[in-house]
Coordinates of C-alpha atoms in Angstrom, one line a residue:
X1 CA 192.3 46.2 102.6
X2 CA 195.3 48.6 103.1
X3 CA 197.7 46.3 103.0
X4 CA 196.8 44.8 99.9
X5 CA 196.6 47.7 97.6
X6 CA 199.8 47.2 96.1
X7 CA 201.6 43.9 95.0
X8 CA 205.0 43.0 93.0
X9 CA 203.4 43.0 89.8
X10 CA 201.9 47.2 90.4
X11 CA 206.0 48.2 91.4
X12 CA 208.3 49.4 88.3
X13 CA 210.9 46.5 87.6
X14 CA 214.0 46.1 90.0
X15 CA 212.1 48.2 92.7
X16 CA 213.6 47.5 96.3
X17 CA 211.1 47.7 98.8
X18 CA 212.2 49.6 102.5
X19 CA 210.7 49.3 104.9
X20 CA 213.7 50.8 107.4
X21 CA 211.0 53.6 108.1
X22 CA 208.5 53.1 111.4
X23 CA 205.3 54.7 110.7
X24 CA 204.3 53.8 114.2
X25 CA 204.8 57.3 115.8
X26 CA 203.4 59.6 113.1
X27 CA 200.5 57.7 112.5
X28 CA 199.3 57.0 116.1
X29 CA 200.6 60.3 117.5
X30 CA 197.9 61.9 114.3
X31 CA 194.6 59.9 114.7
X32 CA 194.6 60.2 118.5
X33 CA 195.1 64.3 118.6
X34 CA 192.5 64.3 115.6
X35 CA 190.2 62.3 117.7
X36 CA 190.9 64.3 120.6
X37 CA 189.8 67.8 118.5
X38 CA 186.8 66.3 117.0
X39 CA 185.8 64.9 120.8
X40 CA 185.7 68.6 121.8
X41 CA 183.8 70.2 119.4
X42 CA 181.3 67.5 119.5
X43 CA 181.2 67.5 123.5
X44 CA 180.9 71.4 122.9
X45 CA 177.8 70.4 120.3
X46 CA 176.0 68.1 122.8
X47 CA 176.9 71.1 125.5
X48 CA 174.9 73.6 123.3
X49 CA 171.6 71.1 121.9
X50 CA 170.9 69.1 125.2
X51 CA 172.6 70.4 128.3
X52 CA 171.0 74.3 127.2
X53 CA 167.6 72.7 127.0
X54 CA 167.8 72.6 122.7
X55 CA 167.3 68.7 122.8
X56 CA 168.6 66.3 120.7
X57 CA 168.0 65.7 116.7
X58 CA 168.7 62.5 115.1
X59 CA 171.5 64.6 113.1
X60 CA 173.7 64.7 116.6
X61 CA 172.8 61.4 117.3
X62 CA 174.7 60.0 114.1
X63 CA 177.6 62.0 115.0
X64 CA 177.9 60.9 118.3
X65 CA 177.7 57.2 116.4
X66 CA 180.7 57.9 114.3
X67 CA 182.7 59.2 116.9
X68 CA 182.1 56.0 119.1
X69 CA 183.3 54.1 115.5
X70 CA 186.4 56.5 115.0
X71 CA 187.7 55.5 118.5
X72 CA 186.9 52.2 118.0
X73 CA 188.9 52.9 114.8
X74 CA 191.8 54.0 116.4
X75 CA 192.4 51.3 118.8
X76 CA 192.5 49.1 115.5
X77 CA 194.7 51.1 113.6
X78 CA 196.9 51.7 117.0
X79 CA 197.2 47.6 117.9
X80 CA 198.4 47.4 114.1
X81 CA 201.1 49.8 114.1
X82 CA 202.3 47.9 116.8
X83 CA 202.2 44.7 115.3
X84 CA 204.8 46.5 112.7
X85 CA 202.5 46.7 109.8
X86 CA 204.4 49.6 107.1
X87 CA 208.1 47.8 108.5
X88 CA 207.1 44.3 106.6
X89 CA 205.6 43.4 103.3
X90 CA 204.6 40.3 104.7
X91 CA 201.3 40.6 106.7
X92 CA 199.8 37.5 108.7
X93 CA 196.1 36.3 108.6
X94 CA 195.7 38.3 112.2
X95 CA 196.7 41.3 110.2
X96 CA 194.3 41.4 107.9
X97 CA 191.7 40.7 109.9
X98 CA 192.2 43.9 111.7
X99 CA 192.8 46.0 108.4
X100 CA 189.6 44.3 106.9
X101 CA 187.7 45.6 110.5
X102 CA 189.7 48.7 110.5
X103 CA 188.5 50.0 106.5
X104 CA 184.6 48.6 107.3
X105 CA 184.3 50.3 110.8
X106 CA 186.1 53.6 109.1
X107 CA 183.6 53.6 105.9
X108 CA 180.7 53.3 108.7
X109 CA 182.2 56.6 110.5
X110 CA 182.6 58.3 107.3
X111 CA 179.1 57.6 106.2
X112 CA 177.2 58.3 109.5
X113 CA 179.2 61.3 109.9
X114 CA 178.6 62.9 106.7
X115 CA 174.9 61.7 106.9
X116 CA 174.4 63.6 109.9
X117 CA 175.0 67.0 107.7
X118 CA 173.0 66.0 105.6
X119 CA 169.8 65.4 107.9
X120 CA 170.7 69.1 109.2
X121 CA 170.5 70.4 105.6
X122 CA 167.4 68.6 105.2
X123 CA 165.9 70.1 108.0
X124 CA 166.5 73.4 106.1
X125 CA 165.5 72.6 102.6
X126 CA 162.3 71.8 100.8
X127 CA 161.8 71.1 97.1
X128 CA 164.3 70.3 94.7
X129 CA 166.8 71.0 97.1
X130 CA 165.6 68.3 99.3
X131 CA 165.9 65.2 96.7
X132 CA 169.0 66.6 96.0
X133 CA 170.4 66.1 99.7
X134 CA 168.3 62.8 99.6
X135 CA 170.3 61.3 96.6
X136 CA 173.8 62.6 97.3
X137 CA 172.5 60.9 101.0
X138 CA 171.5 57.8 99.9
X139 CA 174.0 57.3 96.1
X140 CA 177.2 57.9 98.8
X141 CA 176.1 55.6 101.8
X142 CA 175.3 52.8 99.1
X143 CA 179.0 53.0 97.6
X144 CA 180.6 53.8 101.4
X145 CA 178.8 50.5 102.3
X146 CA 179.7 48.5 98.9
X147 CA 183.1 49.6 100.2
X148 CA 183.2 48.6 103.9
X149 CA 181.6 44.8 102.4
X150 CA 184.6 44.4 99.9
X151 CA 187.4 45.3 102.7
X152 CA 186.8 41.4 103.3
X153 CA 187.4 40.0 99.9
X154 CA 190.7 38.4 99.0
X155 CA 193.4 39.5 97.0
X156 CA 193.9 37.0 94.2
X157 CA 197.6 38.0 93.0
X158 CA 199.0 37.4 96.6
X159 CA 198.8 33.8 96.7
X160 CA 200.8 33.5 100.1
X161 CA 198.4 35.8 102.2
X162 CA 196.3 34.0 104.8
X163 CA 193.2 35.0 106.1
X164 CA 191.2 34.4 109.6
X165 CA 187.6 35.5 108.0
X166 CA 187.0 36.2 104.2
X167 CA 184.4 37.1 102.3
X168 CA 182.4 34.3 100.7
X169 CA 182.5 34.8 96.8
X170 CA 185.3 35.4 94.4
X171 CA 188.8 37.3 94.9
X172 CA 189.2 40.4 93.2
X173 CA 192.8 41.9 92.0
X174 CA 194.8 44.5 93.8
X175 CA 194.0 46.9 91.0
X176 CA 190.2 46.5 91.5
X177 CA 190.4 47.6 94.9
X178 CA 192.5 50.7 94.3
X179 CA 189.7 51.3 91.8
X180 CA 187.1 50.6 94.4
X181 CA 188.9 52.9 97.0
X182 CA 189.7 55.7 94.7
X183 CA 185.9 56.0 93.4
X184 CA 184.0 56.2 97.1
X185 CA 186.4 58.8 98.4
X186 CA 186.1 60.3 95.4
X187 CA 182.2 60.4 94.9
X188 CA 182.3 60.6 98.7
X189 CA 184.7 64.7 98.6
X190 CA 182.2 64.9 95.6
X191 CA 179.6 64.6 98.1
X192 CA 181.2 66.9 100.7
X193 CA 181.5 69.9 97.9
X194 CA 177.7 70.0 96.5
X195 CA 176.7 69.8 100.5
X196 CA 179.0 73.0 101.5
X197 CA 177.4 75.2 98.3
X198 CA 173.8 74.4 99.8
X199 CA 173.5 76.6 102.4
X200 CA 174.1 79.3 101.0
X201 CA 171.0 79.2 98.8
X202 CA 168.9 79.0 102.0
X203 CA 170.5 81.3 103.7
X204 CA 170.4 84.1 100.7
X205 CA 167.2 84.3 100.8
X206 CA 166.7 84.9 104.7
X207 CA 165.7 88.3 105.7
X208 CA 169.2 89.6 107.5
X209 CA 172.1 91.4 107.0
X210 CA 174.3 90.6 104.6
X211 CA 177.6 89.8 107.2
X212 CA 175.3 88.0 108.9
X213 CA 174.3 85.8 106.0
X214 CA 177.7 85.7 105.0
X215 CA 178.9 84.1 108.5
X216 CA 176.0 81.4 108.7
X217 CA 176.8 80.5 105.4
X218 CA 180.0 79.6 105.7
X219 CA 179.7 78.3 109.3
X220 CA 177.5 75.7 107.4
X221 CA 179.8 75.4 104.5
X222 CA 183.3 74.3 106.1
X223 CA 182.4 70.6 105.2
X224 CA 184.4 71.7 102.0
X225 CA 187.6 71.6 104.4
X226 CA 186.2 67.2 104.3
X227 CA 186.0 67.0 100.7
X228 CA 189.5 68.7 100.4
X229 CA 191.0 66.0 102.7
X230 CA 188.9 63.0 100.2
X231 CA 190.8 64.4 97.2
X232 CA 194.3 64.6 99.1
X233 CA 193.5 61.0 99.8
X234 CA 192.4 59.6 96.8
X235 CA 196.0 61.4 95.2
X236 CA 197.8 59.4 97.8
X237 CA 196.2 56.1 96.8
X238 CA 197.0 56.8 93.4
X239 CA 200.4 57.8 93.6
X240 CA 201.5 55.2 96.1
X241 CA 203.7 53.1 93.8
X242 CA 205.9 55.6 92.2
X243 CA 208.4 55.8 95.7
X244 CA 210.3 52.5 97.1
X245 CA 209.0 53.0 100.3
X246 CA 205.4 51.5 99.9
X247 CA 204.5 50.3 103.1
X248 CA 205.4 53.5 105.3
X249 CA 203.3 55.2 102.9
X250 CA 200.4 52.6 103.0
X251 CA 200.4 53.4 106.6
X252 CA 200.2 57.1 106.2
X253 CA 196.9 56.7 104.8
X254 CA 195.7 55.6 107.8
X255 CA 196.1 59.2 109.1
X256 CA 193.9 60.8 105.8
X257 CA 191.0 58.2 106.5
X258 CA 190.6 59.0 109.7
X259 CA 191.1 62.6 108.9
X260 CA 188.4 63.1 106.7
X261 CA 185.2 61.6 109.4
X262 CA 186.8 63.5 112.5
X263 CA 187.3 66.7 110.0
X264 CA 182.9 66.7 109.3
X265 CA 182.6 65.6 112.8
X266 CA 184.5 69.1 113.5
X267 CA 183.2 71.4 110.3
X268 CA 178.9 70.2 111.4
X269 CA 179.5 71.2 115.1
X270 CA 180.9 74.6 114.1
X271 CA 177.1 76.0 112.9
X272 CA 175.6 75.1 116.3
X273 CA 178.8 76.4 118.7
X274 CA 178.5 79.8 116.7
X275 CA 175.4 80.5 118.9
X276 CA 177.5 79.9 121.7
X277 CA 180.1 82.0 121.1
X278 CA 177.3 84.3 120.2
X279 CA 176.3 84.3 123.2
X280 CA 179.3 84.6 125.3
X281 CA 180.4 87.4 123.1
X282 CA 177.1 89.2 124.1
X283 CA 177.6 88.7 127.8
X284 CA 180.8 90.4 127.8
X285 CA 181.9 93.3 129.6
X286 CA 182.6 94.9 126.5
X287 CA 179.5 94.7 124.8
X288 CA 178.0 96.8 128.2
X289 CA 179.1 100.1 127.4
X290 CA 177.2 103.2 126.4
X291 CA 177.6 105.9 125.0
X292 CA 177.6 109.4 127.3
X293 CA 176.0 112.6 125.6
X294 CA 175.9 116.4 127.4
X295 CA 176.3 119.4 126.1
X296 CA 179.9 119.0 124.5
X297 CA 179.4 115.8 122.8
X298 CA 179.4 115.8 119.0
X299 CA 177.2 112.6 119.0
X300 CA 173.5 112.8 120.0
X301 CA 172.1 110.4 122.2
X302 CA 169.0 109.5 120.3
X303 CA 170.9 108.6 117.3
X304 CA 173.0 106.3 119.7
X305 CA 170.2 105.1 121.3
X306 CA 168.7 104.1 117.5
X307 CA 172.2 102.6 116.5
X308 CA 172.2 100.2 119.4
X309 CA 168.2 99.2 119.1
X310 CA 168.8 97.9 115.6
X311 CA 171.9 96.4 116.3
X312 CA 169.6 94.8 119.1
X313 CA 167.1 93.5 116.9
X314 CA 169.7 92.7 114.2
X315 CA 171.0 90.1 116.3
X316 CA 167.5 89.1 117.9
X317 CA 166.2 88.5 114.5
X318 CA 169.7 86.1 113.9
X319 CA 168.8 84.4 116.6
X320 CA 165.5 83.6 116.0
X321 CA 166.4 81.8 112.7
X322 CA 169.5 79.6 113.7
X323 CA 166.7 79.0 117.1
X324 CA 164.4 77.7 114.3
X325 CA 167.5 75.4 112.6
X326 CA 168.1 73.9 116.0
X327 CA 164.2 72.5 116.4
X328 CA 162.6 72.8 119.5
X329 CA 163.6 72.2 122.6
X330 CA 163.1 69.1 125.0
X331 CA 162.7 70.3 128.3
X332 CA 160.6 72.5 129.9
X333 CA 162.1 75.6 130.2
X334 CA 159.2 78.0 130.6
X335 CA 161.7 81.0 129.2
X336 CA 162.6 78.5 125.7
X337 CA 158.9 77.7 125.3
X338 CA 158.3 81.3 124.9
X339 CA 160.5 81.7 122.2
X340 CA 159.6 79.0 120.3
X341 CA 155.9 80.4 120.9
X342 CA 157.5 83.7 119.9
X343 CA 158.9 82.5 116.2
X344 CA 156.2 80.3 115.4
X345 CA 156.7 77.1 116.5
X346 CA 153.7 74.4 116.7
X347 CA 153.0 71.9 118.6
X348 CA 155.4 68.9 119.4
X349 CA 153.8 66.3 117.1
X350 CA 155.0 68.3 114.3
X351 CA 158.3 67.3 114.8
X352 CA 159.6 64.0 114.0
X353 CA 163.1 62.5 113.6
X354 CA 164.9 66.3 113.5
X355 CA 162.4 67.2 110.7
X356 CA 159.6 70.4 111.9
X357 CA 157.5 72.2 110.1
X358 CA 157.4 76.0 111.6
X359 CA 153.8 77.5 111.4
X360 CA 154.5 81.4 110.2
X361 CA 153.7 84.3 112.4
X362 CA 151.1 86.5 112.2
X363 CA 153.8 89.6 111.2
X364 CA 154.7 87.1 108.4
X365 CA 158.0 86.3 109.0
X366 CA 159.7 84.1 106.8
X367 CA 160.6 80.5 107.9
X368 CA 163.9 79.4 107.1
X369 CA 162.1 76.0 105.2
X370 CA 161.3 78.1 102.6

């Protein structure tokens, strides 16, 4: 619990506590705007799989599940700034209650969200790479969940804390939970750093330009921007005691947890809105115009003619393999069923919970499984 990371014993000697400084307006004025950006992107997301007739992969369904937890979240966080927690070191059994709710509900976010990548990459990968996603997956919800089950255990060196709900079992020390908190957002960046460098194995090996490979790539690697936000956080946990004013800054971290779910909420919607932009790039006026050859042009038209096919099946060819990323689609579009037909796609029982197997074309195209 937030609150009861630090204790009298963890200050240096003859430390004055202030609390003169009201975290209130920082920390509810950040969450709510990070909320708000991450509530775009994945309403842009949903925009692009269901409304477009891509249908919907149990990957966007966990994001949509951590975003209903991160505003759940916030109200939490919100009704405790304005009960003046980070003005008081004395915190009432109410109080704890909603920190204890607050750290659980947040671990859940974090996990689903982060779990949701890593059914896309699994969607992707085969082999080795697979059990790799799988253990990172499974090793980082077991400690998130360790961690959302010990926000409810008491703190045994603070004697005059009461509680509404506890859980049942012994109380650890203020120290052990720091510990606690500092290893699953630390495993948990760890997590977000091995998952970024994935991609771009798969992707290298994809038969398209290189700037092309380069983009996807790192469209499907900005969950690195995530694990950069755990390590910030577990440096603020570990360097809360050396200022006086400990309980502004035990609020502050409020504004990093929250930061890190809504931040891979943001960084796995990015792959999937890069086809959109795609597309409304292509539909501009400026990518209409042609190029005019008579008798006084330097350029030939058949060499301008040849530039623009390739670029034409350049781009054809991109989006045939993000099409194949994205699963098939739910509806019945006559015009999407014949391009999944077109790329290889078999029949419907082949998919199952966001994982499909593509059968290869005849010109032997290469899947973007393998």
């Amino acid at each position: 619990m937030i609150e009861s990371t630090f204790s009298a014993r963890d200050a240096p000697q003859n430390l004055v506590i202030d609390v003169s400084k009201d975290p209130a307006p920082r920390v509810v004025s950040s969450i709510w705007v990070m909320l708000a950006v991450s509530t775009v992107f994945l309403f842009l997301r949903v925009y692009c799989k269901k409304i477009r007739c891509r249908g919907m992969w149990v990957d966007d369904y966990l994001l949509i599940a951590s975003w209903i937890l991160l505003l759940v979240s916030n109200v939490l966080i919100s009704e405790l700034m304005r009960l003046g927690l980070g003005r008081t070191t004395v915190f009432v059994a109410h109080m704890h209650t909603l920190t204890a709710a607050n750290g659980s509900i947040n671990k859940v976010a974090l996990a689903l969200s982060k779990t949701s990548f890593a059914a896309t990459l699994l969607r992707v990968s085969s082999g080795c790479r697979s059990a790799l996603v799988w253990i990172l997956m499974v090793s980082m919800n077991v400690l998130l969940a360790a961690g959302a089950v010990t926000a409810w255990k008491p703190a045994c060196d603070r004697p005059a804390d009461t509680y509404e709900a506890i859980l049942p079992g012994k109380c650890w020390s203020v120290r052990d939970s720091v510990i606690m908190a500092m290893v699953s957002n630390g495993y948990s960046a760890l997590v977000d750093f091995v998952l970024a460098l994935l991609p771009w194995h798969v992707v290298w090996n994809l038969d398209m330009k290189r700037h092309e490979k380069v983009g996807v790539a790192v469209a499907m690697s900005l969950g690195i921007i995530a694990g950069l936000v755990g390590v910030v956080k577990v440096v603020k946990i570990a360097t809360l005691a050396e200022h006086n004013d400990i309980p502004y800054r035990l609020s502050l971290l409020f504004i990093w947890g929250q930061a890190e779910p809504n931040v891979t909420i943001v960084a796995s919607s990015i792959p999937v809105l890069r086809v959109l932009f795609q597309e409304i790039c292509s539909s501009s006026p400026s990518q209409s115009t042609y190029l005019k050859s008579d008798a006084r042009s330097t350029f030939p038209a058949s060499i301008g003619m040849a530039t623009l096919e390739e670029g034409r099946q350049i781009e054809e060819a991109s989006r045939k393999r993000v099409l194949q990323a994205m699963g098939p689609s739910n509806g019945s579009d006559p015009r999407a069923r014949e391009r999944e037909a077109e790329i290889g796609y078999g029949a419907m029982d082949e998919i199952t919970q966001g994982t499909h197997h593509l059968a290869p074309r005849a010109s032997g195209d290469t899947s973007i499984g393998r």
